[in-house]
PDB file of C-alpha atoms and ligand atoms in Angstrom:
ATOM      1  CA  MET J  20     105.008 195.256  62.640  1.00 35.00           C
ATOM      2  CA  PRO J  21     106.212 192.374  60.671  1.00 36.00           C
ATOM      3  CA  ALA J  22     104.051 189.609  59.602  1.00 33.00           C
ATOM      4  CA  ASP J  23     105.870 186.855  61.645  1.00 33.00           C
ATOM      5  CA  LEU J  24     105.615 189.357  64.771  1.00 29.00           C
ATOM      6  CA  THR J  25     102.059 189.987  64.732  1.00 28.00           C
ATOM      7  CA  GLU J  26     100.897 186.888  64.743  1.00 28.00           C
ATOM      8  CA  LEU J  27     103.308 186.027  67.818  1.00 26.00           C
ATOM      9  CA  THR J  28     101.971 188.171  70.508  1.00 30.00           C
ATOM     10  CA  GLU J  29     102.870 186.206  73.286  1.00 33.00           C
ATOM     11  CA  PRO J  30     100.245 185.902  76.620  1.00 32.00           C
ATOM     12  CA  THR J  31     100.679 187.859  79.460  1.00 31.00           C
ATOM     13  CA  ASP J  32     101.540 185.042  81.529  1.00 36.00           C
ATOM     14  CA  LEU J  33     105.086 184.472  79.433  1.00 36.00           C
ATOM     15  CA  ALA J  34     106.290 187.207  79.953  1.00 35.00           C
ATOM     16  CA  GLU J  35     105.579 186.753  83.612  1.00 35.00           C
ATOM     17  CA  ILE J  36     107.023 183.380  83.550  1.00 34.00           C
ATOM     18  CA  THR J  37     110.379 185.104  81.824  1.00 36.00           C
ATOM     19  CA  GLY J  38     110.650 188.165  83.290  1.00 34.00           C
ATOM     20  CA  ALA J  39     110.802 189.353  79.615  1.00 36.00           C
ATOM     21  CA  HIS J  40     110.961 193.091  79.063  1.00 34.00           C
ATOM     22  CA  GLY J  41     109.955 192.589  75.262  1.00 36.00           C
ATOM     23  CA  ALA J  42     112.354 192.427  72.046  1.00 43.00           C
ATOM     24  CA  ARG J  43     112.397 195.458  69.871  1.00 43.00           C
ATOM     25  CA  GLY J  44     112.723 199.305  70.793  1.00 42.00           C
ATOM     26  CA  THR J  45     114.211 198.192  74.211  1.00 48.00           C
ATOM     27  CA  HIS J  46     117.953 197.598  73.671  1.00 59.00           C
ATOM     28  CA  GLY J  47     120.471 199.985  76.305  1.00 62.00           C
ATOM     29  CA  THR J  48     123.703 198.291  77.271  1.00 81.00           C
ATOM     30  CA  ALA J  49     126.101 196.097  75.337  1.00 86.00           C
ATOM     31  CA  ALA J  50     125.441 192.116  75.758  1.00 89.00           C
ATOM     32  CA  VAL J  51     128.452 191.497  73.096  1.00 92.00           C
ATOM     33  CA  GLN J  52     131.154 193.698  72.272  1.00 93.00           C
ATOM     34  CA  LEU J  53     133.858 193.437  69.818  1.00 95.00           C
ATOM     35  CA  HIS J  54     137.094 195.417  68.947  1.00 95.00           C
ATOM     36  CA  GLY J  55     139.587 194.525  66.269  1.00 96.00           C
ATOM     37  CA  VAL J  56     139.352 190.855  66.866  1.00 96.00           C
ATOM     38  CA  GLY J  57     141.118 188.290  65.110  1.00 95.00           C
ATOM     39  CA  LYS J  58     141.666 184.449  65.073  1.00 95.00           C
ATOM     40  CA  THR J  59     144.655 182.872  63.800  1.00 95.00           C
ATOM     41  CA  PHE J  60     144.874 179.032  63.793  1.00 94.00           C
ATOM     42  CA  GLY J  61     148.419 177.753  63.679  1.00 90.00           C
ATOM     43  CA  HIS J  62     151.480 179.287  63.013  1.00 89.00           C
ATOM     44  CA  GLY J  63     154.067 180.180  59.989  1.00 88.00           C
ATOM     45  CA  PRO J  64     153.475 178.835  56.366  1.00 87.00           C
ATOM     46  CA  ALA J  65     150.257 176.785  57.530  1.00 87.00           C
ATOM     47  CA  ALA J  66     148.519 179.581  59.569  1.00 91.00           C
ATOM     48  CA  VAL J  67     145.162 180.028  59.025  1.00 90.00           C
ATOM     49  CA  ASN J  68     144.165 183.633  58.786  1.00 91.00           C
ATOM     50  CA  ALA J  69     139.970 182.563  60.427  1.00 93.00           C
ATOM     51  CA  LEU J  70     138.909 186.211  61.314  1.00 95.00           C
ATOM     52  CA  LYS J  71     140.633 189.701  61.315  1.00 94.00           C
ATOM     53  CA  GLY J  72     139.577 193.366  62.483  1.00 94.00           C
ATOM     54  CA  ILE J  73     136.441 192.464  63.552  1.00 95.00           C
ATOM     55  CA  ASP J  74     134.404 195.613  65.458  1.00 95.00           C
ATOM     56  CA  LEU J  75     130.609 194.408  66.627  1.00 95.00           C
ATOM     57  CA  THR J  76     128.778 195.494  69.078  1.00 94.00           C
ATOM     58  CA  VAL J  77     125.296 193.594  69.995  1.00 94.00           C
ATOM     59  CA  ALA J  78     123.038 195.420  72.338  1.00 92.00           C
ATOM     60  CA  ASP J  79     121.246 193.755  75.325  1.00 90.00           C
ATOM     61  CA  GLY J  80     117.931 192.106  73.806  1.00 91.00           C
ATOM     62  CA  GLU J  81     118.877 192.448  70.432  1.00 94.00           C
ATOM     63  CA  PHE J  82     118.726 190.000  67.927  1.00 95.00           C
ATOM     64  CA  VAL J  83     121.751 189.726  65.300  1.00 96.00           C
ATOM     65  CA  CYS J  84     122.429 187.083  62.394  1.00 96.00           C
ATOM     66  CA  LEU J  85     125.893 186.281  61.326  1.00 95.00           C
ATOM     67  CA  LEU J  86     125.622 185.484  57.838  1.00 94.00           C
ATOM     68  CA  GLY J  87     128.356 184.196  55.552  1.00 88.00           C
ATOM     69  CA  ALA J  88     129.457 181.664  53.056  1.00 85.00           C
ATOM     70  CA  SER J  89     130.902 178.162  54.656  1.00 84.00           C
ATOM     71  CA  GLY J  90     134.154 178.761  55.877  1.00 85.00           C
ATOM     72  CA  CYS J  91     134.325 182.020  56.554  1.00 88.00           C
ATOM     73  CA  GLY J  92     134.881 181.925  60.608  1.00 91.00           C
ATOM     74  CA  LYS J  93     130.863 182.188  61.930  1.00 89.00           C
ATOM     75  CA  SER J  94     131.601 179.302  64.345  1.00 89.00           C
ATOM     76  CA  THR J  95     134.936 180.370  65.143  1.00 93.00           C
ATOM     77  CA  LEU J  96     133.455 183.956  66.275  1.00 94.00           C
ATOM     78  CA  LEU J  97     130.742 182.431  67.972  1.00 92.00           C
ATOM     79  CA  ASN J  98     133.244 180.062  70.275  1.00 92.00           C
ATOM     80  CA  LEU J  99     135.240 183.123  71.171  1.00 94.00           C
ATOM     81  CA  LEU J 100     132.010 184.852  72.082  1.00 92.00           C
ATOM     82  CA  ALA J 101     130.810 181.875  74.131  1.00 89.00           C
ATOM     83  CA  GLY J 102     134.930 181.761  75.980  1.00 88.00           C
ATOM     84  CA  LEU J 103     135.562 178.244  74.627  1.00 89.00           C
ATOM     85  CA  ASP J 104     138.332 179.656  72.315  1.00 93.00           C
ATOM     86  CA  ASP J 105     140.801 182.737  72.992  1.00 93.00           C
ATOM     87  CA  ALA J 106     141.231 185.595  70.136  1.00 95.00           C
ATOM     88  CA  THR J 107     144.636 185.966  68.697  1.00 95.00           C
ATOM     89  CA  ALA J 108     144.154 189.841  68.327  1.00 95.00           C
ATOM     90  CA  GLY J 109     141.779 192.683  69.804  1.00 95.00           C
ATOM     91  CA  THR J 110     139.383 192.208  72.462  1.00 95.00           C
ATOM     92  CA  VAL J 111     136.118 190.103  73.086  1.00 94.00           C
ATOM     93  CA  SER J 112     133.483 190.999  75.940  1.00 90.00           C
ATOM     94  CA  VAL J 113     130.448 189.702  76.859  1.00 87.00           C
ATOM     95  CA  GLY J 114     128.788 191.758  79.524  1.00 73.00           C
ATOM     96  CA  ALA J 115     127.035 190.388  82.284  1.00 61.00           C
ATOM     97  CA  ALA J 116     125.468 187.498  80.470  1.00 61.00           C
ATOM     98  CA  ARG J 117     125.705 183.826  80.839  1.00 73.00           C
ATOM     99  CA  PRO J 118     126.588 182.693  77.150  1.00 84.00           C
ATOM    100  CA  SER J 119     124.641 179.477  76.007  1.00 86.00           C
ATOM    101  CA  PHE J 120     124.770 177.238  73.051  1.00 86.00           C
ATOM    102  CA  MET J 121     122.438 175.993  70.375  1.00 84.00           C
ATOM    103  CA  PHE J 122     123.599 173.822  67.716  1.00 84.00           C
ATOM    104  CA  GLN J 123     122.257 171.964  64.519  1.00 81.00           C
ATOM    105  CA  GLU J 124     122.180 168.570  66.654  1.00 81.00           C
ATOM    106  CA  ALA J 125     120.140 169.064  69.630  1.00 78.00           C
ATOM    107  CA  ALA J 126     123.060 167.215  71.416  1.00 86.00           C
ATOM    108  CA  LEU J 127     120.641 166.270  74.549  1.00 91.00           C
ATOM    109  CA  MET J 128     121.716 163.641  76.400  1.00 92.00           C
ATOM    110  CA  PRO J 129     119.826 160.182  75.413  1.00 93.00           C
ATOM    111  CA  TRP J 130     119.594 158.619  78.639  1.00 95.00           C
ATOM    112  CA  LEU J 131     117.860 161.414  80.463  1.00 95.00           C
ATOM    113  CA  THR J 132     114.266 162.636  79.744  1.00 96.00           C
ATOM    114  CA  ALA J 133     113.474 165.922  78.086  1.00 96.00           C
ATOM    115  CA  GLN J 134     112.493 167.425  81.744  1.00 96.00           C
ATOM    116  CA  ARG J 135     115.908 165.835  82.831  1.00 96.00           C
ATOM    117  CA  ASN J 136     117.882 167.572  79.886  1.00 96.00           C
ATOM    118  CA  VAL J 137     116.368 171.093  80.539  1.00 95.00           C
ATOM    119  CA  GLU J 138     117.071 170.380  84.176  1.00 95.00           C
ATOM    120  CA  LEU J 139     120.743 169.558  83.686  1.00 94.00           C
ATOM    121  CA  PRO J 140     122.178 173.490  83.495  1.00 91.00           C
ATOM    122  CA  LEU J 141     120.321 173.967  86.286  1.00 91.00           C
ATOM    123  CA  ARG J 142     121.285 171.476  88.478  1.00 92.00           C
ATOM    124  CA  LEU J 143     125.331 172.302  87.530  1.00 89.00           C
ATOM    125  CA  ALA J 144     124.465 175.803  88.808  1.00 86.00           C
ATOM    126  CA  GLY J 145     123.458 174.130  92.374  1.00 88.00           C
ATOM    127  CA  HIS J 146     119.768 175.027  92.430  1.00 90.00           C
ATOM    128  CA  GLY J 147     117.801 172.451  94.284  1.00 90.00           C
ATOM    129  CA  ARG J 148     115.548 169.487  92.914  1.00 93.00           C
ATOM    130  CA  ALA J 149     112.047 171.668  93.063  1.00 93.00           C
ATOM    131  CA  ALA J 150     113.232 174.817  91.809  1.00 91.00           C
ATOM    132  CA  ARG J 151     115.044 173.266  89.093  1.00 92.00           C
ATOM    133  CA  ALA J 152     111.773 171.145  87.903  1.00 93.00           C
ATOM    134  CA  ARG J 153     109.759 173.879  88.414  1.00 93.00           C
ATOM    135  CA  ARG J 154     111.654 176.277  85.955  1.00 91.00           C
ATOM    136  CA  ALA J 155     112.248 173.364  83.318  1.00 94.00           C
ATOM    137  CA  GLU J 156     108.385 172.860  83.290  1.00 93.00           C
ATOM    138  CA  GLU J 157     108.313 176.711  82.490  1.00 90.00           C
ATOM    139  CA  LEU J 158     110.506 176.347  79.965  1.00 90.00           C
ATOM    140  CA  LEU J 159     108.948 173.247  78.412  1.00 93.00           C
ATOM    141  CA  SER J 160     105.750 175.445  78.178  1.00 90.00           C
ATOM    142  CA  LEU J 161     107.349 178.426  76.474  1.00 87.00           C
ATOM    143  CA  VAL J 162     108.725 175.882  73.685  1.00 88.00           C
ATOM    144  CA  ARG J 163     105.405 174.632  73.641  1.00 89.00           C
ATOM    145  CA  LEU J 164     106.086 170.869  74.611  1.00 91.00           C
ATOM    146  CA  GLU J 165     103.807 170.824  77.894  1.00 90.00           C
ATOM    147  CA  GLY J 166     103.343 167.037  78.997  1.00 89.00           C
ATOM    148  CA  VAL J 167     106.396 165.689  76.986  1.00 93.00           C
ATOM    149  CA  GLY J 168     108.995 166.109  79.910  1.00 93.00           C
ATOM    150  CA  ALA J 169     108.622 162.241  80.647  1.00 95.00           C
ATOM    151  CA  LYS J 170     109.537 161.554  76.988  1.00 96.00           C
ATOM    152  CA  ARG J 171     113.192 160.603  76.769  1.00 96.00           C
ATOM    153  CA  PRO J 172     115.288 162.108  73.131  1.00 95.00           C
ATOM    154  CA  HIS J 173     114.722 158.845  71.040  1.00 96.00           C
ATOM    155  CA  GLU J 174     110.916 159.236  71.297  1.00 96.00           C
ATOM    156  CA  LEU J 175     111.103 162.901  69.919  1.00 95.00           C
ATOM    157  CA  SER J 176     110.921 164.020  66.736  1.00 92.00           C
ATOM    158  CA  GLY J 177     114.290 166.641  65.327  1.00 90.00           C
ATOM    159  CA  GLY J 178     111.416 169.230  65.382  1.00 90.00           C
ATOM    160  CA  MET J 179     110.657 168.550  68.927  1.00 93.00           C
ATOM    161  CA  ARG J 180     114.516 167.860  69.898  1.00 93.00           C
ATOM    162  CA  GLN J 181     115.547 171.060  68.839  1.00 91.00           C
ATOM    163  CA  ARG J 182     112.803 172.900  71.366  1.00 91.00           C
ATOM    164  CA  VAL J 183     114.027 170.631  74.153  1.00 94.00           C
ATOM    165  CA  SER J 184     117.139 172.001  73.058  1.00 92.00           C
ATOM    166  CA  LEU J 185     116.137 175.520  72.848  1.00 89.00           C
ATOM    167  CA  ALA J 186     114.437 175.420  76.425  1.00 91.00           C
ATOM    168  CA  ARG J 187     117.688 173.682  77.576  1.00 92.00           C
ATOM    169  CA  ALA J 188     120.109 176.438  76.177  1.00 89.00           C
ATOM    170  CA  LEU J 189     117.685 179.507  77.957  1.00 86.00           C
ATOM    171  CA  ALA J 190     117.456 177.515  81.487  1.00 88.00           C
ATOM    172  CA  ALA J 191     121.459 177.797  80.904  1.00 86.00           C
ATOM    173  CA  ALA J 192     121.293 181.332  79.843  1.00 82.00           C
ATOM    174  CA  THR J 193     118.810 182.535  82.440  1.00 81.00           C
ATOM    175  CA  GLY J 194     118.804 180.284  85.341  1.00 82.00           C
ATOM    176  CA  LEU J 195     115.457 180.391  87.592  1.00 81.00           C
ATOM    177  CA  GLY J 196     114.231 183.167  85.643  1.00 75.00           C
ATOM    178  CA  ALA J 197     113.049 186.542  87.012  1.00 67.00           C
ATOM    179  CA  GLY J 198     113.096 184.744  90.410  1.00 61.00           C
ATOM    180  CA  ASP J 199     116.744 183.941  90.952  1.00 60.00           C
ATOM    181  CA  PRO J 200     119.187 186.655  92.124  1.00 59.00           C
ATOM    182  CA  GLY J 201     122.175 185.568  90.888  1.00 58.00           C
ATOM    183  CA  SER J 202     121.453 185.191  87.362  1.00 58.00           C
ATOM    184  CA  ASP J 203     120.960 187.719  84.540  1.00 54.00           C
ATOM    185  CA  THR J 204     117.342 186.947  83.059  1.00 57.00           C
ATOM    186  CA  THR J 205     117.687 187.877  79.756  1.00 70.00           C
ATOM    187  CA  GLY J 206     120.630 185.956  78.827  1.00 84.00           C
ATOM    188  CA  LEU J 207     122.624 185.429  75.835  1.00 91.00           C
ATOM    189  CA  LEU J 208     122.057 182.854  73.006  1.00 92.00           C
ATOM    190  CA  LEU J 209     124.529 181.747  70.713  1.00 93.00           C
ATOM    191  CA  MET J 210     122.596 179.429  67.849  1.00 93.00           C
ATOM    192  CA  ASP J 211     125.036 177.851  65.006  1.00 93.00           C
ATOM    193  CA  GLU J 212     122.684 176.952  62.321  1.00 92.00           C
ATOM    194  CA  PRO J 213     120.237 175.806  64.865  1.00 90.00           C
ATOM    195  CA  PHE J 214     117.972 174.763  62.301  1.00 90.00           C
ATOM    196  CA  ALA J 215     120.050 173.805  59.368  1.00 89.00           C
ATOM    197  CA  ALA J 216     119.442 170.140  59.444  1.00 87.00           C
ATOM    198  CA  LEU J 217     115.773 170.624  60.019  1.00 87.00           C
ATOM    199  CA  ASP J 218     113.010 169.654  56.818  1.00 89.00           C
ATOM    200  CA  ALA J 219     111.714 172.889  55.230  1.00 90.00           C
ATOM    201  CA  ILE J 220     108.061 173.112  57.113  1.00 91.00           C
ATOM    202  CA  THR J 221     109.514 171.922  60.762  1.00 88.00           C
ATOM    203  CA  ARG J 222     112.167 174.951  60.101  1.00 88.00           C
ATOM    204  CA  ASP J 223     109.593 177.443  59.337  1.00 90.00           C
ATOM    205  CA  VAL J 224     107.201 176.596  62.317  1.00 88.00           C
ATOM    206  CA  LEU J 225     110.438 176.579  64.594  1.00 87.00           C
ATOM    207  CA  GLN J 226     111.338 180.140  62.934  1.00 91.00           C
ATOM    208  CA  GLY J 227     108.167 181.380  64.235  1.00 89.00           C
ATOM    209  CA  GLU J 228     108.646 180.076  67.432  1.00 87.00           C
ATOM    210  CA  LEU J 229     112.140 181.230  68.282  1.00 89.00           C
ATOM    211  CA  LEU J 230     110.725 184.957  67.418  1.00 91.00           C
ATOM    212  CA  ARG J 231     108.183 184.301  69.626  1.00 87.00           C
ATOM    213  CA  VAL J 232     110.277 183.284  72.361  1.00 85.00           C
ATOM    214  CA  TRP J 233     113.058 185.801  71.800  1.00 89.00           C
ATOM    215  CA  ARG J 234     110.001 188.515  72.045  1.00 89.00           C
ATOM    216  CA  ALA J 235     108.780 186.874  75.503  1.00 85.00           C
ATOM    217  CA  THR J 236     112.051 186.595  76.946  1.00 84.00           C
ATOM    218  CA  GLY J 237     114.225 189.259  75.946  1.00 85.00           C
ATOM    219  CA  THR J 238     117.010 187.114  75.271  1.00 88.00           C
ATOM    220  CA  THR J 239     119.957 188.490  73.285  1.00 92.00           C
ATOM    221  CA  ILE J 240     120.297 186.307  70.017  1.00 94.00           C
ATOM    222  CA  VAL J 241     123.282 185.795  67.950  1.00 95.00           C
ATOM    223  CA  PHE J 242     122.035 183.415  65.095  1.00 95.00           C
ATOM    224  CA  VAL J 243     124.903 181.799  62.637  1.00 94.00           C
ATOM    225  CA  THR J 244     123.346 180.943  59.483  1.00 93.00           C
ATOM    226  CA  HIS J 245     124.130 180.885  55.696  1.00 90.00           C
ATOM    227  CA  ASP J 246     120.552 181.346  54.560  1.00 92.00           C
ATOM    228  CA  VAL J 247     119.511 184.701  53.413  1.00 93.00           C
ATOM    229  CA  ARG J 248     116.095 183.780  54.021  1.00 91.00           C
ATOM    230  CA  GLU J 249     116.046 182.394  57.371  1.00 93.00           C
ATOM    231  CA  ALA J 250     118.382 186.263  58.334  1.00 93.00           C
ATOM    232  CA  VAL J 251     115.923 188.585  56.965  1.00 91.00           C
ATOM    233  CA  ARG J 252     113.373 186.339  58.672  1.00 90.00           C
ATOM    234  CA  LEU J 253     114.634 186.479  62.002  1.00 93.00           C
ATOM    235  CA  ALA J 254     116.970 189.152  62.723  1.00 94.00           C
ATOM    236  CA  GLU J 255     116.903 192.727  63.236  1.00 94.00           C
ATOM    237  CA  ARG J 256     120.383 193.328  62.304  1.00 95.00           C
ATOM    238  CA  VAL J 257     121.783 191.296  59.688  1.00 95.00           C
ATOM    239  CA  VAL J 258     125.689 191.015  59.524  1.00 95.00           C
ATOM    240  CA  LEU J 259     127.500 189.841  56.412  1.00 94.00           C
ATOM    241  CA  LEU J 260     130.867 188.219  57.053  1.00 93.00           C
ATOM    242  CA  SER J 261     133.555 187.937  53.718  1.00 89.00           C
ATOM    243  CA  SER J 262     135.901 184.497  53.945  1.00 82.00           C
ATOM    244  CA  ARG J 263     139.401 184.293  54.883  1.00 78.00           C
ATOM    245  CA  PRO J 264     139.838 186.378  56.351  1.00 87.00           C
ATOM    246  CA  GLY J 265     136.723 186.658  57.998  1.00 89.00           C
ATOM    247  CA  THR J 266     135.836 190.469  58.245  1.00 91.00           C
ATOM    248  CA  VAL J 267     132.590 192.422  58.290  1.00 93.00           C
ATOM    249  CA  VAL J 268     131.723 193.300  54.858  1.00 91.00           C
ATOM    250  CA  ARG J 269     128.264 195.002  55.694  1.00 93.00           C
ATOM    251  CA  GLU J 270     125.303 195.193  57.958  1.00 94.00           C
ATOM    252  CA  TRP J 271     121.792 195.711  57.576  1.00 93.00           C
ATOM    253  CA  GLU J 272     119.113 196.924  59.727  1.00 90.00           C
ATOM    254  CA  ILE J 273     116.279 195.100  59.405  1.00 87.00           C
ATOM    255  CA  PRO J 274     113.127 197.551  60.302  1.00 79.00           C
ATOM    256  CA  ALA J 275     110.328 196.888  62.538  1.00 73.00           C
ATOM    257  CA  ASP J 276     107.989 196.767  59.306  1.00 63.00           C
ATOM    258  CA  GLY J 277     110.870 195.005  57.090  1.00 51.00           C
ATOM    259  CA  HIS J 278     109.095 191.698  57.018  1.00 59.00           C
ATOM    260  CA  GLY J 279     106.749 192.749  55.041  1.00 70.00           C
ATOM    261  CA  ALA J 280     106.494 190.492  51.829  1.00 76.00           C
ATOM    262  CA  GLU J 281     107.749 193.187  49.446  1.00 80.00           C
ATOM    263  CA  GLN J 282     110.168 194.973  51.786  1.00 79.00           C
ATOM    264  CA  GLN J 283     111.574 191.134  52.790  1.00 79.00           C
ATOM    265  CA  ALA J 284     111.825 189.739  49.057  1.00 84.00           C
ATOM    266  CA  GLN J 285     114.003 193.463  48.501  1.00 86.00           C
ATOM    267  CA  LEU J 286     116.289 192.936  51.562  1.00 87.00           C
ATOM    268  CA  HIS J 287     116.618 189.282  50.460  1.00 89.00           C
ATOM    269  CA  ASP J 288     118.025 190.088  46.705  1.00 91.00           C
ATOM    270  CA  ASP J 289     119.706 193.327  48.240  1.00 91.00           C
ATOM    271  CA  ILE J 290     121.461 190.819  50.990  1.00 91.00           C
ATOM    272  CA  THR J 291     122.241 187.772  48.226  1.00 92.00           C
ATOM    273  CA  GLY J 292     123.747 189.987  45.805  1.00 91.00           C
ATOM    274  CA  ARG J 293     126.175 190.956  47.959  1.00 89.00           C
ATOM    275  CA  LEU J 294     126.787 187.635  49.349  1.00 88.00           C
ATOM    276  CA  ARG J 295     127.384 186.500  45.664  1.00 89.00           C
ATOM    277  CA  GLN J 296     129.690 189.696  45.213  1.00 87.00           C
ATOM    278  CA  VAL J 297     131.795 188.458  48.851  1.00 83.00           C
ATOM    279  CA  ILE J 298     131.952 184.453  47.761  1.00 83.00           C
ATOM    280  CA  THR J 299     133.046 185.458  43.631  1.00 82.00           C
ATOM    281  CA  SER J 300     135.492 187.779  45.021  1.00 79.00           C
ATOM    282  CA  HIS J 301     136.909 185.656  47.480  1.00 66.00           C
ATOM    283  CA  ALA J 302     136.974 182.363  44.786  1.00 60.00           C
ATOM    284  CA  ALA J 303     138.808 184.775  42.122  1.00 49.00           C
TER     285      ALA J 303
HETATM  286  N1  ATP H  21     140.902 174.373  65.078  1.00 57.15           N
HETATM  287  C1  ATP H  21     141.166 175.155  63.710  1.00 57.15           C
HETATM  288  N2  ATP H  21     142.711 174.578  63.209  1.00 57.15           N
HETATM  289  C2  ATP H  21     142.717 175.340  62.221  1.00 57.15           C
HETATM  290  N3  ATP H  21     141.752 175.680  61.185  1.00 57.15           N
HETATM  291  C3  ATP H  21     140.119 176.164  61.629  1.00 57.15           C
HETATM  292  C4  ATP H  21     140.059 175.611  62.836  1.00 57.15           C
HETATM  293  N4  ATP H  21     138.933 175.591  63.070  1.00 57.15           N
HETATM  294  C5  ATP H  21     138.332 176.635  62.190  1.00 57.15           C
HETATM  295  N5  ATP H  21     139.185 176.247  61.062  1.00 57.15           N
HETATM  296  C6  ATP H  21     139.594 177.318  60.130  1.00 57.15           C
HETATM  297  O1  ATP H  21     138.992 178.584  60.290  1.00 57.15           O
HETATM  298  C7  ATP H  21     138.064 178.936  59.156  1.00 57.15           C
HETATM  299  C8  ATP H  21     137.093 179.505  59.214  1.00 57.15           C
HETATM  300  O2  ATP H  21     136.231 178.143  60.147  1.00 57.15           O
HETATM  301  P1  ATP H  21     134.505 177.864  60.486  1.00 57.15           P
HETATM  302  O3  ATP H  21     134.361 176.273  61.221  1.00 57.15           O
HETATM  303  O4  ATP H  21     134.921 178.942  61.801  1.00 57.15           O
HETATM  304  O5  ATP H  21     134.125 178.799  59.603  1.00 57.15           O
HETATM  305  P2  ATP H  21     132.239 178.652  59.294  1.00 57.15           P
HETATM  306  O6  ATP H  21     131.611 179.824  58.688  1.00 57.15           O
HETATM  307  O7  ATP H  21     131.443 178.409  60.340  1.00 57.15           O
HETATM  308  O8  ATP H  21     132.165 177.466  58.223  1.00 57.15           O
HETATM  309  P3  ATP H  21     131.033 176.512  58.147  1.00 57.15           P
HETATM  310  O9  ATP H  21     129.860 177.625  57.384  1.00 57.15           O
HETATM  311  O10 ATP H  21     131.633 175.676  56.965  1.00 57.15           O
HETATM  312  O11 ATP H  21     130.396 175.929  59.263  1.00 57.15           O
HETATM  313  C9  ATP H  21     138.056 178.241  58.353  1.00 57.15           C
HETATM  314  O12 ATP H  21     139.246 178.022  57.055  1.00 57.15           O
HETATM  315  C10 ATP H  21     138.635 176.469  59.011  1.00 57.15           C
HETATM  316  O13 ATP H  21     138.984 175.534  58.195  1.00 57.15           O
END
C-alpha cells in the first residue's frame, strides 16, 4: 500500500456519503476511450497539428496523469474529453459520466458563498433547494471545509478555494450522489494543473487530500501536469505525451505499492529521463 494511501484510509461514513466503491482494483468498464484522435487548429501553412493518433483508454474509477512539456497538447486533449472542442480525426468516447473540469485557478463566483458555489451545478441541473444544500454540505465536509460554507471566495486562502472548486467539480460530476437516480455517482474529473499555482506546502497537502477524496468517491480522474513528482505520487498510470504533434510516447503503471520512497524515486528518475529525451528531440 502506498505511503500516501495508508495514511488516508477514509472513514466509512465518507464512503456512505459518496456511494464509493473504492479505487484501486475495482476498474471495470471504460470511462474514456480515444481511438486515433487528432486535432489540428487552423488550415493551410499556418495549421497547428496539436494532437495525432492518440489511443487511450481510461477505466472507470482509474486515476491517470497526462504528463508532458508545455505545448504538447495536454489541455487540448482535456477539452476534447470535456466536449468543449471536437477532434479533427478519430473518435472520442466518454462513457456515462458527466465530465467536470477543475483548473489552475479556482474560478469561483465571487459574489456567491462557498456553499452556493458548490450548489451551482446542482441548481443548473434542476435540483431543489433542500437537496442541493444537503449535498453541498456533504461535499464541503468531504473536502474538509465544514463550517466555511457561508464565506465568500475572497475570505478563503488559495488552498481553500481549490477545495471549494474540487467540491463543486464533484457536484457537477456526481449530482446528488448515491441518491440521485439520474446521475453517474462516480463521475469523471478532468483536472488541468489544479495545484500549479499553490505554494509547495499547500500543494503537498492538497495532493494528499485529492487521493483521499478519490479513494472515498471512486471518481475517474484524468489529471494534467508537467510535474513528474506530482504524477508519480498521484496516478495509477502515467501517460507521457510528446510535442507537436502530441502523441503518446510511453505509459507507466504505478504499482499500488509503488509509492514507497525507493520505488517512487526510481520511477521519478525513469520518467524524468524519458521526458528529457522527448523535450530534447523536439527541440532538435
Ligand atoms: N485555439 C488554438 N488555436 C491555435 N493553436 C492552438 C489553439 N489551442 C492550442 N493551440 C496549440 O496547440 C498546441 C497544444 O496546446 P495546449 O494548450 O493543448 O498544450 P499544453 O500541453 O496544455 O500546454 P501548457 O502546458 O503550456 O498549458 C500548442 O502548440 C498551442 O499553441
